[in-house]
Coordinates of N, CA and C and ligand atoms in Angstrom, one line a residue:
M1 N 145.5 64.6 110.4 CA 146.9 64.7 109.9 C 147.8 65.2 111.1
D2 N 148.9 64.6 111.4 CA 149.8 65.2 112.5 C 150.7 66.2 111.9
K3 N 151.4 67.0 112.8 CA 152.3 68.0 112.4 C 153.2 67.3 111.5
E4 N 153.8 66.1 111.8 CA 154.8 65.5 110.9 C 154.4 65.2 109.5
M5 N 153.0 65.2 109.3 CA 152.5 65.0 107.8 C 152.6 66.3 107.1
R6 N 152.7 67.5 107.8 CA 152.6 68.7 107.1 C 154.2 69.1 106.8
Q7 N 154.4 69.4 105.5 CA 155.8 69.9 105.1 C 156.1 71.1 105.7
P8 N 157.3 71.1 106.5 CA 157.7 72.5 107.1 C 157.9 73.5 106.1
L9 N 157.6 74.7 106.4 CA 157.6 75.9 105.4 C 158.2 77.0 106.0
I10 N 159.4 77.6 105.3 CA 160.0 78.7 105.9 C 160.1 79.7 104.7
V11 N 159.5 80.9 105.1 CA 159.5 82.0 104.1 C 160.3 83.2 104.5
G12 N 161.0 83.7 103.5 CA 161.8 84.8 103.8 C 161.2 86.0 103.1
N13 N 160.8 87.1 104.0 CA 160.1 88.1 103.4 C 161.1 89.3 103.3
W14 N 161.5 89.7 102.2 CA 162.7 90.7 102.2 C 162.2 92.0 102.1
K15 N 160.8 92.3 102.3 CA 160.3 93.5 102.4 C 160.8 94.6 101.3
M16 N 160.8 95.9 101.7 CA 161.3 96.7 100.6 C 162.8 97.0 100.8
N17 N 163.6 96.0 100.7 CA 165.0 96.0 101.0 C 165.6 95.5 99.6
G18 N 166.7 96.3 99.2 CA 167.5 95.8 98.2 C 167.0 96.0 96.9
G19 N 167.7 96.3 95.7 CA 167.3 96.3 94.4 C 167.5 95.1 93.7
L20 N 167.6 95.1 92.4 CA 167.8 93.9 91.8 C 169.0 93.2 92.0
S21 N 170.2 94.1 91.9 CA 171.5 93.3 92.2 C 171.5 92.7 93.5
D22 N 170.9 93.3 94.7 CA 171.0 92.7 95.9 C 170.1 91.5 95.9
S23 N 168.9 91.5 95.3 CA 168.2 90.2 95.2 C 168.9 89.2 94.5
I24 N 169.5 89.4 93.6 CA 170.3 88.3 92.9 C 171.4 87.8 93.7
R25 N 172.1 88.7 94.3 CA 173.1 88.2 95.3 C 172.6 87.4 96.3
L26 N 171.5 87.8 96.9 CA 170.9 87.0 98.1 C 170.6 85.7 97.6
V27 N 169.9 85.6 96.5 CA 169.2 84.3 96.0 C 170.3 83.4 95.6
T28 N 171.4 84.0 95.0 CA 172.4 83.2 94.5 C 173.2 82.5 95.9
N29 N 173.6 83.4 97.0 CA 174.0 82.9 98.1 C 173.2 81.8 98.7
L30 N 171.8 82.1 98.7 CA 171.0 81.1 99.3 C 170.9 79.7 98.6
K31 N 171.0 79.8 97.3 CA 171.0 78.6 96.3 C 172.3 78.0 96.6
N32 N 173.4 78.6 96.8 CA 174.7 77.9 97.0 C 174.9 77.1 98.4
Q33 N 174.2 77.8 99.3 CA 174.5 77.3 100.7 C 173.3 76.2 101.1
L34 N 172.3 76.2 100.4 CA 171.1 75.5 100.8 C 171.3 74.0 100.5
N35 N 171.0 73.2 101.6 CA 171.3 71.6 101.5 C 169.9 71.2 100.7
E36 N 169.9 70.8 99.5 CA 168.7 70.5 98.8 C 168.1 69.3 99.3
K37 N 168.8 68.6 100.2 CA 168.3 67.4 100.8 C 167.4 67.6 101.9
N38 N 167.4 68.8 102.4 CA 166.5 69.3 103.4 C 165.0 69.2 103.0
Q39 N 164.3 68.7 104.0 CA 162.8 68.5 103.9 C 162.0 69.8 103.9
V40 N 162.6 70.9 104.2 CA 161.8 72.1 104.5 C 161.6 72.8 103.0
E41 N 160.3 73.2 102.9 CA 160.0 73.9 101.7 C 160.4 75.4 101.9
V42 N 161.3 76.0 101.0 CA 161.8 77.4 101.2 C 161.2 78.3 100.2
V43 N 160.6 79.4 100.8 CA 160.1 80.4 99.8 C 160.7 81.7 100.1
V44 N 161.0 82.4 99.0 CA 161.4 83.8 99.3 C 160.6 84.9 98.6
A45 N 160.4 86.0 99.2 CA 159.6 87.2 98.8 C 160.4 88.3 98.5
P46 N 160.8 88.5 97.3 CA 161.6 89.7 97.1 C 160.6 91.0 96.6
P47 N 161.1 92.1 96.5 CA 160.4 93.1 96.1 C 159.8 92.8 94.6
F48 N 158.7 93.5 94.2 CA 158.1 93.2 92.9 C 159.1 93.1 91.6
T49 N 159.9 94.2 91.6 CA 160.8 94.5 90.5 C 161.9 93.4 90.4
S50 N 162.1 92.7 91.4 CA 163.1 91.5 91.3 C 162.5 90.2 91.0
L51 N 161.1 90.0 91.1 CA 160.5 88.8 90.8 C 161.0 87.8 89.8
H52 N 161.0 88.7 88.6 CA 161.2 87.7 87.3 C 162.6 87.3 87.4
S53 N 163.7 88.1 87.7 CA 165.0 87.7 87.7 C 165.2 86.7 88.7
V54 N 164.7 86.8 89.9 CA 164.9 85.8 91.0 C 164.2 84.5 90.5
S55 N 163.0 84.5 89.9 CA 162.5 83.2 89.4 C 163.4 82.7 88.4
I56 N 164.2 83.3 87.7 CA 165.1 82.6 86.7 C 166.2 82.0 87.4
A57 N 166.7 82.8 88.4 CA 167.9 82.4 89.3 C 167.6 80.8 90.0
I58 N 166.2 80.8 90.3 CA 165.8 79.7 91.2 C 165.3 78.6 90.3
S59 N 165.2 78.7 89.0 CA 164.5 77.7 88.2 C 164.9 76.3 88.2
E60 N 166.1 76.0 88.5 CA 166.6 74.7 88.8 C 166.7 74.1 90.3
T61 N 166.1 75.0 91.0 CA 166.1 74.6 92.5 C 164.7 74.3 93.0
K62 N 164.7 74.1 94.3 CA 163.4 73.7 95.0 C 162.9 75.0 95.6
I63 N 163.7 76.0 95.6 CA 163.3 77.4 96.2 C 162.0 77.9 95.4
R64 N 161.0 78.4 96.1 CA 159.8 78.9 95.4 C 159.7 80.3 95.8
L65 N 158.9 80.9 94.9 CA 158.7 82.4 95.1 C 157.5 82.9 95.5
A66 N 157.4 84.1 96.2 CA 156.2 84.8 96.7 C 156.1 86.2 96.4
G67 N 155.0 86.7 96.2 CA 154.7 88.2 96.1 C 154.6 88.7 97.3
Q68 N 154.8 90.0 97.8 CA 154.6 90.4 99.1 C 153.2 91.0 99.3
N69 N 152.4 91.1 98.1 CA 151.1 91.7 98.2 C 150.6 91.5 96.8
M70 N 149.3 91.8 96.6 CA 148.7 92.0 95.2 C 147.2 92.7 95.4
F71 N 146.8 93.1 94.1 CA 145.4 93.7 94.3 C 144.5 92.7 93.9
W72 N 143.3 92.9 94.2 CA 142.2 91.7 93.9 C 141.6 91.8 92.5
E73 N 141.9 92.9 91.8 CA 141.3 92.7 90.4 C 142.4 92.3 89.4
E74 N 141.9 91.7 88.2 CA 143.0 91.0 87.3 C 143.7 92.1 86.7
S75 N 143.0 93.1 86.1 CA 143.7 94.1 85.3 C 142.7 95.3 85.2
G76 N 143.2 96.4 84.7 CA 142.3 97.6 84.7 C 143.0 98.8 85.1
A77 N 142.2 99.9 85.3 CA 142.7 101.2 85.7 C 142.9 101.4 87.1
Y78 N 143.8 100.7 87.7 CA 144.4 100.7 89.1 C 145.9 101.0 89.2
T79 N 146.2 102.2 89.0 CA 147.4 102.7 88.9 C 148.4 102.3 90.1
G80 N 149.5 101.6 89.7 CA 150.4 101.2 90.8 C 150.1 99.9 91.4
E81 N 149.1 99.2 91.1 CA 148.8 97.8 91.5 C 149.4 96.7 90.6
I82 N 149.4 95.5 91.3 CA 149.9 94.3 90.6 C 148.9 93.2 91.0
S83 N 148.5 92.5 89.9 CA 147.4 91.5 90.1 C 148.2 90.1 90.2
G84 N 147.2 89.2 90.8 CA 147.7 87.9 91.0 C 148.1 87.4 89.6
L85 N 147.5 87.6 88.5 CA 148.1 87.1 87.2 C 149.5 87.5 87.0
F86 N 149.7 88.8 87.3 CA 151.2 89.1 87.0 C 152.2 88.5 87.9
L87 N 151.7 88.3 89.1 CA 152.6 87.5 90.0 C 152.9 86.1 89.5
K88 N 151.7 85.5 89.1 CA 151.9 84.1 88.5 C 152.9 84.2 87.4
E89 N 152.7 85.1 86.4 CA 153.5 85.3 85.2 C 155.0 85.5 85.6
S90 N 155.2 86.1 86.8 CA 156.7 86.5 87.2 C 157.2 85.2 88.0
G91 N 156.5 84.2 88.0 CA 157.0 82.9 88.6 C 156.8 82.6 90.1
C92 N 155.7 83.4 90.6 CA 155.3 83.2 91.9 C 154.3 81.9 92.1
D93 N 154.4 81.3 93.2 CA 153.6 80.4 93.6 C 152.7 80.7 94.9
F94 N 153.3 81.6 95.6 CA 152.7 82.1 96.8 C 152.5 83.6 96.9
V95 N 151.6 84.2 97.8 CA 151.6 85.6 97.9 C 151.2 85.9 99.5
I96 N 152.1 86.8 99.9 CA 151.9 87.3 101.3 C 150.7 88.3 101.3
L97 N 149.7 88.0 102.2 CA 148.6 88.8 102.2 C 148.2 89.3 103.6
G98 N 147.9 90.7 103.8 CA 147.6 91.0 105.2 C 148.7 91.1 106.2
H99 N 149.8 91.3 105.5 CA 150.9 91.6 106.6 C 150.7 92.9 107.4
S100 N 151.1 92.6 108.7 CA 150.7 93.8 109.7 C 151.3 95.3 109.1
E101 N 152.4 95.2 108.2 CA 152.8 96.4 107.7 C 151.8 97.1 106.6
R102 N 151.1 96.1 106.1 CA 150.2 96.5 105.0 C 148.9 97.1 105.8
R103 N 148.6 96.5 106.8 CA 147.4 96.8 107.6 C 147.6 98.3 108.3
Q104 N 148.9 98.5 108.7 CA 149.2 99.7 109.4 C 149.6 100.8 108.5
F105 N 150.3 100.6 107.5 CA 150.7 101.8 106.6 C 149.8 102.1 105.5
F106 N 149.1 101.1 105.1 CA 148.2 101.1 103.9 C 146.8 100.9 104.3
K107 N 146.6 100.9 105.5 CA 145.2 100.8 106.2 C 144.4 99.7 105.4
E108 N 144.9 98.6 105.1 CA 144.1 97.5 104.6 C 143.3 96.9 105.6
S109 N 142.1 96.6 105.2 CA 140.9 96.2 106.1 C 140.8 94.7 105.8
D110 N 140.3 94.1 106.9 CA 140.1 92.6 106.8 C 139.2 92.3 105.5
E111 N 138.2 93.2 105.3 CA 137.4 92.9 104.1 C 138.2 93.0 102.7
Q112 N 139.2 94.1 102.7 CA 140.1 94.1 101.4 C 140.9 92.9 101.3
I113 N 141.4 92.5 102.5 CA 142.4 91.3 102.6 C 141.6 90.1 102.0
N114 N 140.5 90.0 102.5 CA 139.7 88.8 101.9 C 139.6 88.9 100.5
L115 N 139.2 90.1 99.9 CA 139.1 90.0 98.3 C 140.4 89.6 97.7
K116 N 141.5 90.0 98.5 CA 142.7 89.5 98.0 C 143.0 88.1 98.0
V117 N 142.6 87.6 99.3 CA 142.7 86.0 99.4 C 142.0 85.2 98.4
Q118 N 140.8 85.8 98.1 CA 139.9 85.2 96.9 C 140.5 85.2 95.6
A119 N 141.0 86.4 95.4 CA 141.6 86.5 94.0 C 142.9 85.8 93.9
A120 N 143.8 85.7 95.0 CA 144.9 84.9 94.9 C 144.6 83.3 94.6
C121 N 143.6 82.9 95.3 CA 143.0 81.5 95.0 C 142.6 81.2 93.5
K122 N 142.0 82.2 93.0 CA 141.4 82.2 91.7 C 142.7 82.3 90.8
S123 N 143.7 82.9 91.1 CA 145.0 82.9 90.2 C 145.9 81.9 90.4
E124 N 145.3 81.0 91.3 CA 146.2 79.7 91.5 C 147.5 80.1 92.2
L125 N 147.4 81.1 93.1 CA 148.5 81.5 94.1 C 148.2 80.9 95.4
I126 N 149.1 80.5 96.1 CA 148.9 80.3 97.6 C 149.0 81.3 98.5
P127 N 147.8 81.8 99.0 CA 147.9 82.9 100.0 C 148.5 82.5 101.3
I128 N 149.4 83.4 101.9 CA 150.0 83.3 103.1 C 149.3 84.4 104.1
L129 N 148.2 84.2 104.6 CA 147.4 85.1 105.2 C 148.0 85.4 106.7
C130 N 148.5 86.7 106.7 CA 148.9 87.0 108.2 C 148.0 87.7 109.0
I131 N 148.0 87.3 110.3 CA 147.1 87.7 111.3 C 147.9 88.0 112.6
G132 N 147.4 88.7 113.5 CA 148.1 88.9 114.7 C 147.7 90.2 115.5
E133 N 147.9 90.1 116.7 CA 147.3 91.2 117.5 C 148.4 92.3 117.8
K134 N 148.0 93.5 118.2 CA 148.9 94.6 118.7 C 149.1 94.4 119.9
L135 N 150.2 95.1 120.5 CA 150.5 95.1 122.0 C 149.5 95.5 122.8
K136 N 148.8 96.5 122.4 CA 147.6 97.1 123.4 C 146.4 95.8 123.5
E137 N 146.2 95.2 122.3 CA 145.2 94.2 122.1 C 145.5 93.1 123.1
R138 N 146.8 92.7 123.1 CA 147.3 91.7 124.0 C 147.2 92.0 125.5
Q139 N 147.5 93.3 125.7 CA 147.4 93.7 127.2 C 146.0 93.8 127.6
A140 N 145.1 94.0 126.6 CA 143.6 94.1 127.0 C 143.0 92.7 126.9
K141 N 143.9 91.6 126.7 CA 143.3 90.2 126.7 C 142.4 90.1 125.5
E142 N 142.7 90.6 124.4 CA 141.8 90.7 123.3 C 142.4 89.8 122.1
T143 N 143.5 89.1 122.4 CA 144.4 88.5 121.3 C 143.4 87.5 120.6
L144 N 142.7 86.6 121.1 CA 142.0 85.5 120.5 C 140.8 86.1 119.8
N145 N 140.1 87.2 120.2 CA 139.1 87.9 119.5 C 139.6 88.5 118.3
V146 N 140.7 89.2 118.4 CA 141.3 89.9 117.2 C 141.5 88.8 116.2
V147 N 142.4 87.8 116.6 CA 142.6 86.7 115.6 C 141.5 86.2 115.1
E148 N 140.3 85.9 115.7 CA 139.2 85.3 115.3 C 138.6 86.1 114.2
K149 N 138.6 87.5 114.6 CA 137.9 88.5 113.5 C 138.8 88.3 112.2
Q150 N 140.0 88.4 112.4 CA 140.9 88.5 111.2 C 140.7 87.2 110.3
L151 N 140.5 85.9 110.9 CA 140.3 84.8 110.4 C 138.9 84.7 109.7
K152 N 137.9 85.1 110.5 CA 136.5 85.0 109.9 C 136.3 85.8 108.8
I153 N 136.8 87.1 108.7 CA 136.5 88.0 107.5 C 137.7 87.6 106.5
G154 N 138.8 87.3 106.8 CA 139.9 87.1 105.9 C 139.6 85.9 105.0
L155 N 138.9 84.9 105.7 CA 138.8 83.7 105.0 C 137.3 83.6 104.3
K156 N 136.7 84.6 104.4 CA 135.1 84.5 104.0 C 135.0 84.0 102.6
D157 N 134.0 83.2 102.2 CA 133.6 82.9 100.9 C 134.7 82.0 100.1
L158 N 135.5 81.5 100.9 CA 136.6 80.6 100.1 C 136.0 79.1 99.9
A159 N 136.2 78.6 98.8 CA 136.0 77.3 98.5 C 136.8 76.3 99.3
I160 N 136.1 75.2 99.9 CA 136.9 74.2 100.6 C 138.2 73.7 100.1
H161 N 138.3 73.5 98.6 CA 139.6 73.1 98.1 C 140.5 74.2 98.2
D162 N 140.3 75.5 98.3 CA 141.4 76.4 98.5 C 142.2 76.2 99.9
F163 N 141.4 75.6 100.7 CA 142.1 75.4 101.9 C 143.1 74.1 102.0
E164 N 143.1 73.6 100.9 CA 144.0 72.4 100.8 C 145.6 72.9 100.8
T165 N 145.7 74.3 100.4 CA 147.0 74.7 100.3 C 147.2 76.0 101.1
I166 N 146.2 76.8 101.4 CA 146.3 78.1 102.1 C 147.3 78.0 103.4
V167 N 148.0 78.9 103.6 CA 148.9 79.0 104.8 C 148.5 80.3 105.6
I168 N 148.5 80.0 106.8 CA 148.2 81.2 107.7 C 149.5 81.5 108.7
A169 N 149.8 82.8 108.8 CA 150.9 83.1 109.6 C 150.4 83.8 110.7
Y170 N 150.7 83.4 111.9 CA 150.5 84.2 113.2 C 151.7 85.2 113.4
E171 N 151.3 86.3 113.5 CA 152.6 87.1 113.6 C 152.1 88.2 114.7
P172 N 152.4 88.2 116.0 CA 152.0 89.2 116.8 C 152.8 90.5 116.4
V173 N 152.0 91.6 116.2 CA 152.5 92.8 115.6 C 153.7 93.4 116.6
W174 N 153.6 93.2 117.8 CA 154.6 93.6 118.8 C 156.0 92.7 118.7
A175 N 155.9 91.6 118.0 CA 157.1 90.8 117.8 C 157.8 91.1 116.6
I176 N 157.3 91.8 115.6 CA 157.8 92.1 114.3 C 158.8 93.1 114.4
G177 N 160.1 92.5 114.1 CA 161.1 93.6 113.9 C 161.6 94.2 115.2
T178 N 161.3 93.7 116.4 CA 161.5 94.2 117.7 C 162.5 93.3 118.4
G179 N 162.9 92.2 118.1 CA 163.8 91.4 118.9 C 163.1 90.6 120.0
E180 N 161.7 91.0 120.1 CA 161.0 90.2 121.2 C 160.1 89.1 120.7
T181 N 160.3 88.0 121.3 CA 159.4 86.8 120.9 C 158.5 86.5 122.0
P182 N 157.2 86.2 121.6 CA 156.3 85.5 122.7 C 156.7 84.3 123.5
Q183 N 156.3 84.1 124.7 CA 156.6 82.9 125.2 C 155.9 81.7 124.5
T184 N 156.6 80.6 124.7 CA 156.1 79.4 123.9 C 154.6 79.1 124.2
E185 N 154.2 79.3 125.4 CA 152.7 79.1 125.7 C 151.7 80.0 125.0
Q186 N 152.3 81.3 124.8 CA 151.5 82.4 124.1 C 151.3 82.0 122.6
I187 N 152.4 81.5 122.0 CA 152.3 81.0 120.6 C 151.5 79.8 120.5
E188 N 151.7 78.8 121.5 CA 151.0 77.6 121.4 C 149.3 77.9 121.6
E189 N 149.0 78.8 122.4 CA 147.6 79.1 122.6 C 147.0 79.6 121.4
V190 N 147.7 80.6 120.7 CA 147.1 81.1 119.4 C 147.0 80.0 118.3
H191 N 148.1 79.3 118.2 CA 148.2 78.2 117.1 C 147.0 77.1 117.3
H192 N 146.8 76.7 118.7 CA 145.9 75.9 118.9 C 144.3 76.4 118.7
F193 N 144.3 77.7 119.0 CA 143.0 78.4 118.6 C 142.7 78.4 117.1
I194 N 143.7 78.8 116.4 CA 143.6 78.8 114.9 C 143.1 77.4 114.4
R195 N 143.9 76.5 114.9 CA 143.6 75.0 114.3 C 142.1 74.7 114.7
G196 N 141.8 75.1 115.9 CA 140.5 74.7 116.4 C 139.4 75.4 115.6
W197 N 139.6 76.6 115.3 CA 138.6 77.5 114.7 C 138.5 76.9 113.2
L198 N 139.7 76.7 112.7 CA 139.5 76.1 111.2 C 138.7 74.8 111.3
K199 N 138.9 74.0 112.2 CA 138.1 72.7 112.3 C 136.6 72.9 112.4
R200 N 136.4 73.9 113.3 CA 134.9 74.3 113.5 C 134.3 74.9 112.1
Y201 N 135.1 75.7 111.5 CA 134.6 76.5 110.3 C 134.4 75.7 109.2
F202 N 135.5 74.8 109.0 CA 135.5 73.8 107.9 C 135.3 72.5 108.2
D203 N 136.4 71.7 108.2 CA 136.2 70.3 109.0 C 137.6 69.9 109.2
A204 N 137.7 68.8 109.9 CA 138.8 68.5 110.6 C 140.1 68.0 109.6
P205 N 139.6 67.2 108.6 CA 140.7 66.8 107.5 C 141.3 68.1 106.8
T206 N 140.4 69.1 106.5 CA 140.9 70.4 105.9 C 141.8 71.0 106.8
A207 N 141.2 71.3 108.0 CA 142.0 72.1 108.9 C 143.4 71.4 109.3
N208 N 143.4 70.2 109.2 CA 144.7 69.4 109.6 C 145.7 69.7 108.4
M209 N 145.2 70.0 107.2 CA 146.2 70.1 106.1 C 146.8 71.6 106.2
T210 N 146.1 72.6 106.7 CA 146.7 73.9 106.7 C 147.9 74.1 107.5
R211 N 148.8 74.6 106.8 CA 150.1 75.1 107.6 C 150.1 76.3 108.3
L212 N 150.3 76.3 109.6 CA 150.3 77.4 110.4 C 151.7 77.9 110.7
L213 N 152.1 79.1 110.2 CA 153.5 79.7 110.6 C 153.6 80.6 111.8
Y214 N 154.7 80.8 112.2 CA 154.8 81.7 113.4 C 155.7 82.8 112.6
G215 N 155.6 84.0 112.9 CA 156.5 85.2 112.4 C 156.5 86.2 113.5
G216 N 157.9 86.7 113.5 CA 158.0 87.9 114.5 C 159.5 87.7 115.2
S217 N 160.4 88.3 114.8 CA 161.8 88.2 115.3 C 162.3 86.8 115.3
V218 N 162.2 86.1 114.3 CA 162.7 84.7 114.2 C 164.2 84.9 113.9
Q219 N 165.0 84.2 114.6 CA 166.5 84.2 114.5 C 167.0 82.9 114.5
P220 N 168.3 82.6 114.0 CA 169.0 81.3 114.1 C 168.8 80.7 115.4
E221 N 169.0 81.4 116.5 CA 169.1 81.0 117.8 C 167.5 80.5 118.3
N222 N 166.5 81.2 117.8 CA 165.3 80.6 118.4 C 164.4 79.7 117.3
A223 N 165.0 79.5 116.2 CA 164.1 78.8 115.2 C 163.8 77.4 115.5
A224 N 164.8 76.7 116.1 CA 164.6 75.3 116.4 C 163.6 75.1 117.5
S225 N 163.6 76.0 118.4 CA 162.5 75.8 119.6 C 161.3 76.3 119.2
L226 N 161.2 77.3 118.3 CA 159.9 77.7 117.6 C 159.3 76.6 116.9
M227 N 160.0 75.9 116.1 CA 159.5 74.9 115.2 C 159.1 73.6 116.1
Q228 N 159.5 73.5 117.3 CA 159.0 72.4 118.2 C 157.8 72.7 118.8
I229 N 157.2 73.9 118.8 CA 156.1 74.2 119.4 C 155.0 73.5 118.7
D230 N 154.0 72.9 119.4 CA 152.8 72.2 118.9 C 152.2 73.1 117.9
E231 N 151.8 72.6 116.7 CA 150.9 73.4 115.7 C 151.7 74.4 114.9
V232 N 153.2 74.5 115.2 CA 153.8 75.5 114.5 C 154.6 74.7 113.3
D233 N 154.0 74.9 112.0 CA 154.5 74.2 110.9 C 155.6 75.0 110.1
G234 N 155.9 76.1 110.4 CA 156.9 76.8 109.7 C 157.1 78.1 110.3
L235 N 157.9 79.1 109.8 CA 158.3 80.4 110.0 C 158.2 81.3 108.9
L236 N 157.9 82.5 109.3 CA 157.9 83.6 108.2 C 158.9 84.7 108.8
V237 N 159.9 84.9 108.3 CA 161.3 85.5 108.7 C 161.5 86.7 107.9
G238 N 161.5 87.8 108.7 CA 161.7 89.2 108.0 C 163.2 89.5 108.0
G239 N 163.7 90.3 109.0 CA 165.1 90.7 109.0 C 166.1 89.7 108.8
A240 N 166.0 88.5 109.5 CA 167.1 87.5 109.4 C 167.2 87.0 108.0
S241 N 166.1 87.1 107.1 CA 166.1 86.5 105.7 C 167.1 87.3 104.8
L242 N 167.4 88.4 105.2 CA 168.2 89.2 104.5 C 169.7 89.0 104.7
H243 N 170.0 88.2 105.8 CA 171.5 87.6 105.9 C 171.5 86.3 105.6
T244 N 172.1 85.8 104.5 CA 172.0 84.3 104.1 C 172.4 83.3 105.2
E245 N 173.5 83.7 105.8 CA 174.0 82.8 106.8 C 172.9 82.5 107.8
D246 N 172.3 83.6 108.3 CA 171.2 83.4 109.4 C 170.0 82.6 108.8
F247 N 169.7 83.0 107.6 CA 168.5 82.4 106.9 C 168.7 80.9 106.9
I248 N 169.9 80.6 106.3 CA 170.4 79.1 106.1 C 170.3 78.5 107.4
K249 N 170.8 78.9 108.6 CA 170.6 78.4 109.9 C 169.2 78.1 110.3
I250 N 168.3 79.1 109.9 CA 167.0 79.0 110.2 C 166.4 77.8 109.5
I251 N 166.7 77.7 108.2 CA 166.3 76.5 107.4 C 166.7 75.2 107.9
H252 N 167.9 75.3 108.2 CA 168.6 73.9 108.8 C 168.4 73.8 110.2
F253 N 167.3 74.3 110.7 CA 167.1 74.4 112.2 C 167.3 73.0 112.8
E254 N 166.9 72.0 112.1 CA 167.1 70.5 112.7 C 168.5 70.3 113.0
E255 N 169.4 70.7 112.2 CA 170.8 70.4 112.5 C 171.4 71.3 113.5
N256 N 170.6 72.3 114.1 CA 171.1 73.2 115.1 C 170.4 73.0 116.4
R257 N 169.7 71.9 116.5 CA 168.9 71.8 117.9 C 169.9 71.5 119.0
Ligands
LIG301 P1 161.0 90.0 111.5 O1 159.7 90.3 110.6 O2 161.5 88.6 111.3 O3 162.0 91.1 111.1 O4 160.5 90.4 112.9 C1 158.9 89.3 110.4 C2 157.8 89.7 109.4 O5 157.5 90.9 109.2 O6 157.1 88.8 108.7

């Protein structure tokens, strides 16, 4: 399956920004400005407390909802945690897992992320598994080793049918929120590596279905060129997704070429 066969996916990760009223304002603006004929699949990931209200706001649209994290157990004495079932019940179809901020600030390991990926699939949520190297690792030419380890452990023990929907986001940590984007060749190298690894680990037809996103300082100005990179099927957008005009320009990247 070629790139053309995979539906482009653009995800807005709002992180811990805005409360309920901000979320409603953002999603209402998005809904009003989005060209629904657009072929891009659009997903927003608001904070947990806004999920249910945002899901009602988008119920008549093609916009889909993601959680920003989840726990691997379904229920129980895990104070402060949210399970995949709760995300599903709140209207989510996707869940972002292993974001570098979770790895950095909450010390999430690849093993823990793997438990979450497995639990997400069990709850019929599509995991968006985030992987990527730190600056020091890139400088030490460790990028592909780091990415391989994150894939190998993060995707352990998954059933082959889980791969028909799973999404992988390559986000170099040094590009997140910094305004710095890697060179085209750097993104291409990692995306080719991921696709090749998936083909070896599973099989070519399955690997060819997996959508690979790029994330890190995506802006309206660079969205079209990022989307042209071989094996880039979509974008994971942080800061720019909080500004509807910018996010819309990113989604409508084809018109801005
Ligand atoms: P950014 O964040 O677009 O603000 O760099 C990306 C992300 O954290 O997914």
